[in-house]
Amino acid sequence: MTAAPPPGLNVGLCGDDEGCLVSDWVDAWRVAGGTTRKFVVGGNWKCNGSVESVSELVGSLNAAVEAHEDFFTNCEVIVAPPMLHLAAVHKTINPLIKVAAQDVHFAGNGAYTGEVSADMLINFGLEWVITGHSERRAAPATGYGVMADESSELIARKTKYALDKGLHVILCIGETLEDREAGNTLAVCKEQLAPAVELLSPEDWSRVVLAYEPVWAIGTGKSATKEDAQDTHEGIRSYLAVAVSPEVASALRIQYGGSVKPENAGELAMQPDIDGFLVGGAALMAESFANIVGATITPVDLYPHVRASFDNL
């Protein structure tokens, strides 16, 4: 898709060329805001999908890529099916969409019944894995996240082993509603990150995407305001600038997750420290997921007519 530059944007990326790609103007807008971090959108399918529904979803996503290839080229897009469907999705999805596992073991192959190692994922041809999702972390007092009762220390071990084997990792953190209401959001995020900060080298962080997912917003229909999300992302980045290095913090991509929808993705994507999304429920609907990708590449406040172009998918 081509277009004239957005009003008020004058950074010299495309001159006055009326035929400049919209994605180039978005790149210019990001550079003007002081960052060259590439947007990244992940779709976590969680424990959902039949053989038939997964095949249909992949077909719809492939159609979205064909219709808007420029968007999927300029935004890194990843989907995370359940383990049982990894093979089918990996074989049939458009290569512009990467495939991730939803979890990984903290060690290599061996007598670990029910586990899948990073060695296996690499051998299978995957590049990405999710670690630390709140549905696998230690359960808070509310009873949310009782599935695996994983500690931040265990999650850091998983993350480090996956990185050492060559995977890219989406590392999730986030606070409960009680934490937020008590004013402890950043304290909780720092506590969850601390073991990873201790284990990971500065070089490791180049293959990490951090996903900030407030637990109270996951699957509830509630979402942090753009101001609250930006403040938390900025606070996380400031912490890592001290705990790791300013260079790592500046380059690190931080996703927002928690009831992300096409309706709120655009305004969230406009925030300087939000570099994409980790999407749950909307990732199971190809049109909604494509709209979120579109809103991320062409934020609604910058180019509202582009989001509308997804309506016929």
XYZ file of N, CA, C and O in Angstrom, residues 159-294:
544
model
N 14.381 -19.959 30.399
C 14.731 -18.918 29.439
C 16.193 -19.021 29.034
O 16.532 -18.966 27.841
N 17.067 -19.192 30.006
C 18.502 -19.267 29.728
C 18.830 -20.497 28.892
O 19.606 -20.410 27.925
N 18.249 -21.648 29.228
C 18.563 -22.856 28.470
C 18.064 -22.717 27.028
O 18.772 -23.099 26.080
N 16.873 -22.165 26.865
C 16.331 -21.972 25.515
C 17.222 -21.046 24.694
O 17.502 -21.303 23.512
N 17.679 -19.973 25.301
C 18.567 -19.040 24.604
C 19.892 -19.701 24.254
O 20.427 -19.513 23.148
N 20.429 -20.465 25.180
C 21.708 -21.136 24.933
C 21.613 -22.113 23.767
O 22.616 -22.353 23.069
N 20.419 -22.659 23.541
C 20.228 -23.597 22.437
C 19.888 -22.898 21.121
O 19.763 -23.543 20.085
N 19.710 -21.579 21.162
C 19.497 -20.822 19.939
C 18.100 -20.327 19.697
O 17.823 -19.727 18.655
N 17.185 -20.551 20.639
C 15.819 -20.064 20.487
C 15.727 -18.576 20.832
O 16.558 -18.028 21.555
N 14.694 -17.930 20.295
C 14.273 -16.616 20.756
C 13.169 -16.837 21.788
O 12.381 -17.774 21.662
N 13.100 -15.971 22.790
C 12.177 -16.183 23.901
C 11.279 -14.969 24.107
O 11.753 -13.830 24.107
N 9.986 -15.234 24.264
C 9.043 -14.230 24.762
C 8.884 -14.500 26.248
O 8.278 -15.497 26.654
N 9.457 -13.649 27.069
C 9.459 -13.806 28.523
C 8.360 -12.923 29.114
O 8.363 -11.705 28.937
N 7.423 -13.557 29.824
C 6.241 -12.847 30.331
C 6.385 -12.475 31.798
O 6.898 -13.262 32.602
N 5.909 -11.289 32.127
C 5.836 -10.825 33.508
C 4.520 -10.081 33.677
O 3.868 -9.717 32.696
N 4.124 -9.834 34.926
C 2.918 -9.048 35.153
C 2.353 -9.243 36.544
O 2.600 -10.251 37.207
N 1.602 -8.252 36.988
C 1.109 -8.208 38.361
C -0.379 -8.559 38.439
O -1.101 -8.482 37.445
N -0.825 -8.929 39.634
C -2.244 -9.168 39.879
C -2.945 -7.836 40.165
O -2.300 -6.791 40.346
N -4.265 -7.895 40.228
C -5.040 -6.691 40.553
C -4.687 -6.195 41.953
O -4.577 -4.982 42.182
N -4.493 -7.116 42.881
C -4.131 -6.724 44.246
C -2.795 -5.991 44.267
O -2.628 -4.986 44.974
N -1.844 -6.491 43.497
C -0.547 -5.825 43.393
C -0.697 -4.414 42.847
O -0.083 -3.463 43.351
N -1.505 -4.280 41.793
C -1.677 -2.965 41.174
C -2.345 -1.995 42.146
O -1.914 -0.843 42.290
N -3.401 -2.455 42.795
C -4.132 -1.564 43.709
C -3.281 -1.161 44.905
O -3.493 -0.093 45.491
N -2.309 -2.007 45.238
C -1.393 -1.687 46.342
C -0.211 -0.835 45.881
O 0.652 -0.479 46.696
N -0.173 -0.519 44.593
C 0.932 0.289 44.063
C 2.221 -0.479 43.875
O 3.308 0.127 43.845
N 2.119 -1.801 43.719
C 3.318 -2.645 43.648
C 3.620 -3.162 42.246
O 4.381 -4.130 42.106
N 3.049 -2.567 41.218
C 3.221 -3.094 39.865
C 4.688 -3.244 39.485
O 5.144 -4.325 39.099
N 5.454 -2.186 39.592
C 6.853 -2.250 39.179
C 7.678 -3.128 40.103
O 8.593 -3.825 39.648
N 7.345 -3.133 41.381
C 8.077 -3.981 42.313
C 7.906 -5.455 41.942
O 8.872 -6.233 41.976
N 6.694 -5.848 41.574
C 6.441 -7.227 41.180
C 7.174 -7.555 39.885
O 7.804 -8.613 39.751
N 7.119 -6.645 38.918
C 7.797 -6.883 37.636
C 9.303 -7.025 37.833
O 9.943 -7.899 37.238
N 9.876 -6.194 38.677
C 11.313 -6.284 38.956
C 11.648 -7.602 39.649
O 12.653 -8.254 39.329
N 10.800 -8.016 40.599
C 11.032 -9.272 41.307
C 10.973 -10.460 40.343
O 11.770 -11.395 40.447
N 10.042 -10.418 39.397
C 9.933 -11.495 38.423
C 11.103 -11.496 37.445
O 11.529 -12.558 36.972
N 11.642 -10.333 37.141
C 12.753 -10.222 36.201
C 14.111 -10.512 36.831
O 15.054 -10.909 36.134
N 14.233 -10.321 38.136
C 15.541 -10.385 38.789
C 16.304 -11.684 38.527
O 17.513 -11.640 38.225
N 15.665 -12.862 38.600
C 16.438 -14.081 38.311
C 16.938 -14.141 36.873
O 18.031 -14.659 36.618
N 16.167 -13.628 35.941
C 16.628 -13.593 34.550
C 17.776 -12.610 34.385
O 18.737 -12.875 33.652
N 17.690 -11.487 35.048
C 18.784 -10.513 35.004
C 20.078 -11.147 35.504
O 21.168 -10.897 34.970
N 19.960 -11.996 36.514
C 21.140 -12.643 37.080
C 21.728 -13.687 36.139
O 22.950 -13.824 36.024
N 20.866 -14.438 35.439
C 21.332 -15.546 34.610
C 21.728 -15.149 33.194
O 22.640 -15.732 32.614
N 21.038 -14.181 32.617
C 21.242 -13.854 31.202
C 22.426 -12.909 31.024
O 22.626 -11.983 31.828
N 23.182 -13.144 29.957
C 24.251 -12.217 29.593
C 23.651 -11.039 28.831
O 22.537 -11.134 28.305
N 24.374 -9.937 28.721
C 23.873 -8.822 27.904
C 23.571 -9.246 26.475
O 22.613 -8.751 25.870
N 24.358 -10.174 25.942
C 24.130 -10.643 24.570
C 22.841 -11.450 24.471
O 22.155 -11.418 23.445
N 22.506 -12.179 25.521
C 21.272 -12.983 25.514
C 20.039 -12.131 25.263
O 19.090 -12.560 24.600
N 20.031 -10.921 25.805
C 18.833 -10.091 25.745
C 18.465 -9.690 24.316
O 17.322 -9.308 24.054
N 19.398 -9.805 23.378
C 19.082 -9.460 21.985
C 18.099 -10.446 21.366
O 17.489 -10.145 20.338
N 17.930 -11.620 21.994
C 16.981 -12.620 21.496
C 15.802 -12.808 22.448
O 15.118 -13.824 22.409
N 15.578 -11.808 23.285
C 14.438 -11.820 24.208
C 13.459 -10.717 23.818
O 13.859 -9.593 23.509
N 12.184 -11.071 23.808
C 11.104 -10.088 23.780
C 10.408 -10.197 25.125
O 10.044 -11.292 25.567
N 10.261 -9.082 25.805
C 9.594 -9.077 27.103
C 8.114 -8.780 26.892
O 7.762 -7.856 26.143
N 7.255 -9.570 27.519
C 5.812 -9.341 27.419
C 5.279 -8.955 28.787
O 5.279 -9.782 29.712
N 4.856 -7.699 28.910
C 4.212 -7.261 30.152
C 2.726 -7.541 30.029
O 2.031 -6.961 29.188
N 2.244 -8.476 30.859
C 0.836 -8.850 30.847
C 0.250 -8.722 32.247
O 0.457 -9.607 33.096
N -0.459 -7.642 32.534
C -1.116 -7.550 33.843
C -2.123 -8.687 33.995
O -3.012 -8.853 33.168
N -1.958 -9.486 35.042
C -2.785 -10.680 35.213
C -4.266 -10.332 35.221
O -5.103 -11.058 34.670
N -4.602 -9.205 35.817
C -6.000 -8.820 35.952
C -6.646 -8.454 34.619
O -7.880 -8.360 34.531
N -5.843 -8.297 33.574
C -6.387 -7.914 32.265
C -6.442 -9.084 31.290
O -6.999 -8.939 30.203
N -5.882 -10.236 31.661
C -5.814 -11.355 30.726
C -7.153 -12.070 30.667
O -7.615 -12.639 31.659
N -7.786 -12.027 29.497
C -9.034 -12.736 29.297
C -10.229 -12.155 30.026
O -11.292 -12.771 30.060
N -10.086 -10.967 30.608
C -11.169 -10.386 31.387
C -11.961 -9.339 30.620
O -13.026 -8.914 31.070
N -11.420 -8.905 29.481
C -12.034 -7.801 28.759
C -11.544 -6.455 29.247
O -11.780 -5.429 28.611
N -10.860 -6.430 30.398
C -10.285 -5.201 30.920
C -8.898 -5.015 30.327
O -8.196 -5.983 30.057
N -8.508 -3.791 30.139
C -7.174 -3.501 29.620
C -6.629 -2.274 30.315
O -7.385 -1.370 30.686
N -5.323 -2.260 30.516
C -4.695 -1.060 31.055
C -4.904 0.100 30.092
O -4.963 -0.094 28.874
N -5.053 1.301 30.626
C -5.104 2.466 29.753
C -3.760 2.623 29.068
O -2.738 2.102 29.528
N -3.754 3.358 27.978
C -2.490 3.561 27.270
C -1.481 4.272 28.149
O -0.281 4.011 28.072
N -1.948 5.152 29.031
C -1.041 5.865 29.918
C -0.447 4.917 30.967
O 0.762 4.951 31.240
N -1.297 4.056 31.552
C -0.798 3.118 32.558
C 0.165 2.118 31.940
O 1.199 1.785 32.531
N -0.184 1.620 30.748
C 0.693 0.651 30.079
C 2.038 1.293 29.749
O 3.104 0.696 29.972
N 2.011 2.516 29.236
C 3.245 3.224 28.905
C 4.082 3.453 30.152
O 5.310 3.236 30.131
N 3.462 3.877 31.237
C 4.211 4.126 32.470
C 4.907 2.857 32.954
O 6.072 2.903 33.389
N 4.201 1.717 32.870
C 4.802 0.465 33.328
C 5.931 0.033 32.407
O 7.012 -0.377 32.868
N 5.718 0.133 31.096
C 6.776 -0.222 30.142
C 8.001 0.660 30.347
O 9.145 0.174 30.320
N 7.766 1.935 30.550
C 8.889 2.854 30.780
C 9.631 2.491 32.067
O 10.865 2.519 32.116
N 8.877 2.127 33.105
C 9.497 1.740 34.366
C 10.317 0.469 34.239
O 11.413 0.356 34.813
N 9.812 -0.502 33.480
C 10.547 -1.744 33.245
C 11.831 -1.456 32.478
O 12.909 -1.971 32.808
N 11.733 -0.605 31.463
C 12.912 -0.279 30.665
C 13.954 0.468 31.512
O 15.166 0.227 31.387
N 13.482 1.336 32.379
C 14.408 2.075 33.251
C 15.109 1.139 34.225
O 16.308 1.293 34.504
N 14.368 0.171 34.748
C 14.977 -0.824 35.646
C 16.070 -1.609 34.932
O 17.177 -1.791 35.475
N 15.786 -2.071 33.719
C 16.767 -2.864 32.982
C 17.975 -2.035 32.558
O 19.077 -2.570 32.412
N 17.780 -0.737 32.371
C 18.904 0.131 32.032
C 19.931 0.137 33.154
O 21.146 0.210 32.911
N 19.457 0.029 34.387
C 20.354 -0.010 35.545
C 20.823 -1.429 35.830
O 22.004 -1.681 36.070
N 19.892 -2.388 35.769
C 20.197 -3.766 36.160
C 21.034 -4.498 35.117
O 21.822 -5.389 35.463
N 20.878 -4.150 33.838
C 21.648 -4.802 32.771
C 22.551 -3.768 32.103
O 23.746 -3.730 32.344
N 21.962 -2.920 31.252
C 22.719 -1.831 30.641
C 21.758 -0.927 29.895
O 20.682 -1.369 29.461
N 22.113 0.353 29.714
C 21.258 1.243 28.925
C 21.082 0.759 27.497
O 20.001 0.936 26.911
N 22.124 0.143 26.935
C 22.039 -0.322 25.546
C 21.026 -1.459 25.418
O 20.219 -1.479 24.483
N 21.078 -2.408 26.351
C 20.120 -3.526 26.327
C 18.709 -3.000 26.521
O 17.771 -3.393 25.802
N 18.521 -2.108 27.475
C 17.185 -1.583 27.749
C 16.618 -0.834 26.555
O 15.431 -0.962 26.235
N 17.454 -0.072 25.877
C 16.989 0.703 24.732
C 16.582 -0.181 23.567
O 15.621 0.119 22.850
N 17.303 -1.289 23.381
C 17.047 -2.167 22.235
C 15.953 -3.186 22.501
O 15.346 -3.711 21.558
N 15.673 -3.478 23.772
C 14.726 -4.530 24.119
C 13.312 -4.161 23.692
O 12.824 -3.062 23.967
N 12.649 -5.100 23.027
C 11.254 -4.903 22.653
C 10.350 -5.398 23.787
O 10.508 -6.512 24.269
N 9.412 -4.559 24.176
C 8.492 -4.894 25.264
C 7.067 -4.880 24.719
O 6.566 -3.840 24.291
N 6.442 -6.046 24.740
C 5.054 -6.172 24.300
C 4.107 -5.853 25.451
O 4.447 -6.041 26.627
N 2.900 -5.434 25.088
C 1.814 -5.357 26.064
C 0.846 -6.496 25.790
O 0.527 -6.788 24.624
N 0.368 -7.141 26.838
C -0.640 -8.185 26.697
C -1.710 -8.016 27.759
O -1.415 -7.640 28.889
N -2.920 -8.326 27.406
C -4.019 -8.196 28.362
C -5.233 -7.603 27.687
O -5.402 -6.390 27.641
N -6.086 -8.496 27.112
C -7.302 -8.064 26.425
C -7.004 -7.050 25.320
O -7.686 -6.028 25.190
N -5.962 -7.331 24.528
C -5.657 -6.490 23.367
C -6.669 -6.796 22.270
O -6.929 -7.950 21.949
N -7.244 -5.749 21.712
C -8.255 -5.864 20.662
C -7.932 -4.874 19.553
O -7.169 -3.930 19.769
N -8.519 -5.061 18.379
C -8.303 -4.065 17.318
C -8.688 -2.660 17.760
O -8.074 -1.685 17.334
N -9.681 -2.567 18.645
C -10.169 -1.257 19.064
C -9.171 -0.501 19.932
O -9.205 0.742 19.973
N -8.319 -1.200 20.681
C -7.375 -0.478 21.541
C -5.920 -0.619 21.101
O -5.028 0.023 21.642
N -5.657 -1.461 20.094
C -4.271 -1.703 19.682
C -3.612 -0.449 19.123
O -2.434 -0.192 19.381
N -4.353 0.347 18.360
C -3.770 1.520 17.721
C -3.246 2.538 18.715
O -2.110 3.015 18.602
N -4.063 2.868 19.720
C -3.620 3.883 20.681
C -2.511 3.349 21.575
O -1.615 4.100 21.987
N -2.530 2.048 21.859
C -1.438 1.473 22.637
C -0.133 1.486 21.840
O 0.937 1.771 22.380
N -0.231 1.186 20.546
C 0.968 1.139 19.699
C 1.619 2.500 19.533
O 2.804 2.584 19.181
N 0.896 3.554 19.772
C 1.453 4.899 19.656
C 2.368 5.262 20.825
O 3.089 6.258 20.763
N 2.351 4.462 21.887
C 3.161 4.790 23.062
C 4.628 4.449 22.804
O 4.935 3.400 22.228
N 5.541 5.291 23.221
C 6.955 5.134 22.815
C 7.645 3.888 23.350
O 8.628 3.434 22.757
N 7.157 3.319 24.463
C 7.821 2.153 25.029
C 7.044 0.859 24.824
O 7.410 -0.179 25.368
N 5.975 0.903 24.029
C 5.222 -0.298 23.687
C 5.612 -0.714 22.278
O 5.416 0.031 21.327
N 6.167 -1.913 22.170
C 6.746 -2.365 20.904
C 5.977 -3.516 20.272
O 6.507 -4.224 19.411
N 4.740 -3.699 20.692
C 3.932 -4.763 20.121
C 3.026 -5.365 21.164
O 2.840 -4.808 22.256
N 2.475 -6.537 20.848
C 1.475 -7.151 21.707
C 1.646 -8.649 21.779
O 2.090 -9.284 20.813
N 1.267 -9.228 22.919
C 1.045 -10.659 23.028
C -0.449 -10.841 23.216
O -1.021 -10.416 24.222
N -1.070 -11.457 22.231
C -2.531 -11.505 22.126
C -3.027 -12.889 22.516
O -2.441 -13.901 22.108
N -4.111 -12.937 23.267
C -4.713 -14.199 23.658
C -5.934 -14.530 22.834
O -5.840 -15.020 21.714
N -7.113 -14.233 23.369
C -8.364 -14.620 22.725
C -8.504 -14.139 21.295
O -8.972 -14.884 20.415
N -8.094 -12.906 21.025
C -8.235 -12.348 19.675
C -7.337 -13.055 18.674
O -7.563 -12.966 17.461
N -6.314 -13.774 19.157
C -5.417 -14.489 18.252
C -6.092 -15.709 17.618
O -5.585 -16.266 16.648
N -7.223 -16.130 18.183
C -7.961 -17.271 17.635
C -8.928 -16.854 16.545
O -9.615 -17.709 15.964
N -9.005 -15.563 16.274
C -9.878 -15.031 15.222
C -8.997 -14.288 14.227
O -8.429 -13.246 14.551
N -8.870 -14.847 13.039
C -7.899 -14.329 12.075
C -8.124 -12.856 11.765
O -7.175 -12.078 11.670
N -9.374 -12.447 11.606
C -9.643 -11.054 11.254
C -9.217 -10.117 12.379
O -8.586 -9.084 12.145
N -9.556 -10.483 13.616
C -9.160 -9.643 14.749
C -7.643 -9.583 14.881
O -7.061 -8.514 15.107
N -6.992 -10.726 14.725
C -5.529 -10.762 14.845
C -4.884 -9.918 13.745
O -3.952 -9.146 13.994
N -5.397 -10.043 12.518
C -4.867 -9.244 11.414
C -5.097 -7.759 11.656
O -4.245 -6.921 11.331
N -6.237 -7.411 12.230
C -6.502 -6.009 12.551
C -5.512 -5.479 13.576
O -5.095 -4.320 13.508
N -5.142 -6.330 14.539
C -4.171 -5.905 15.549
C -2.802 -5.698 14.908
O -2.107 -4.719 15.194
N -2.403 -6.604 14.019
C -1.152 -6.412 13.284
C -1.205 -5.111 12.499
O -0.260 -4.314 12.508
N -2.324 -4.883 11.828
C -2.466 -3.657 11.040
C -2.413 -2.408 11.884
O -1.791 -1.416 11.509
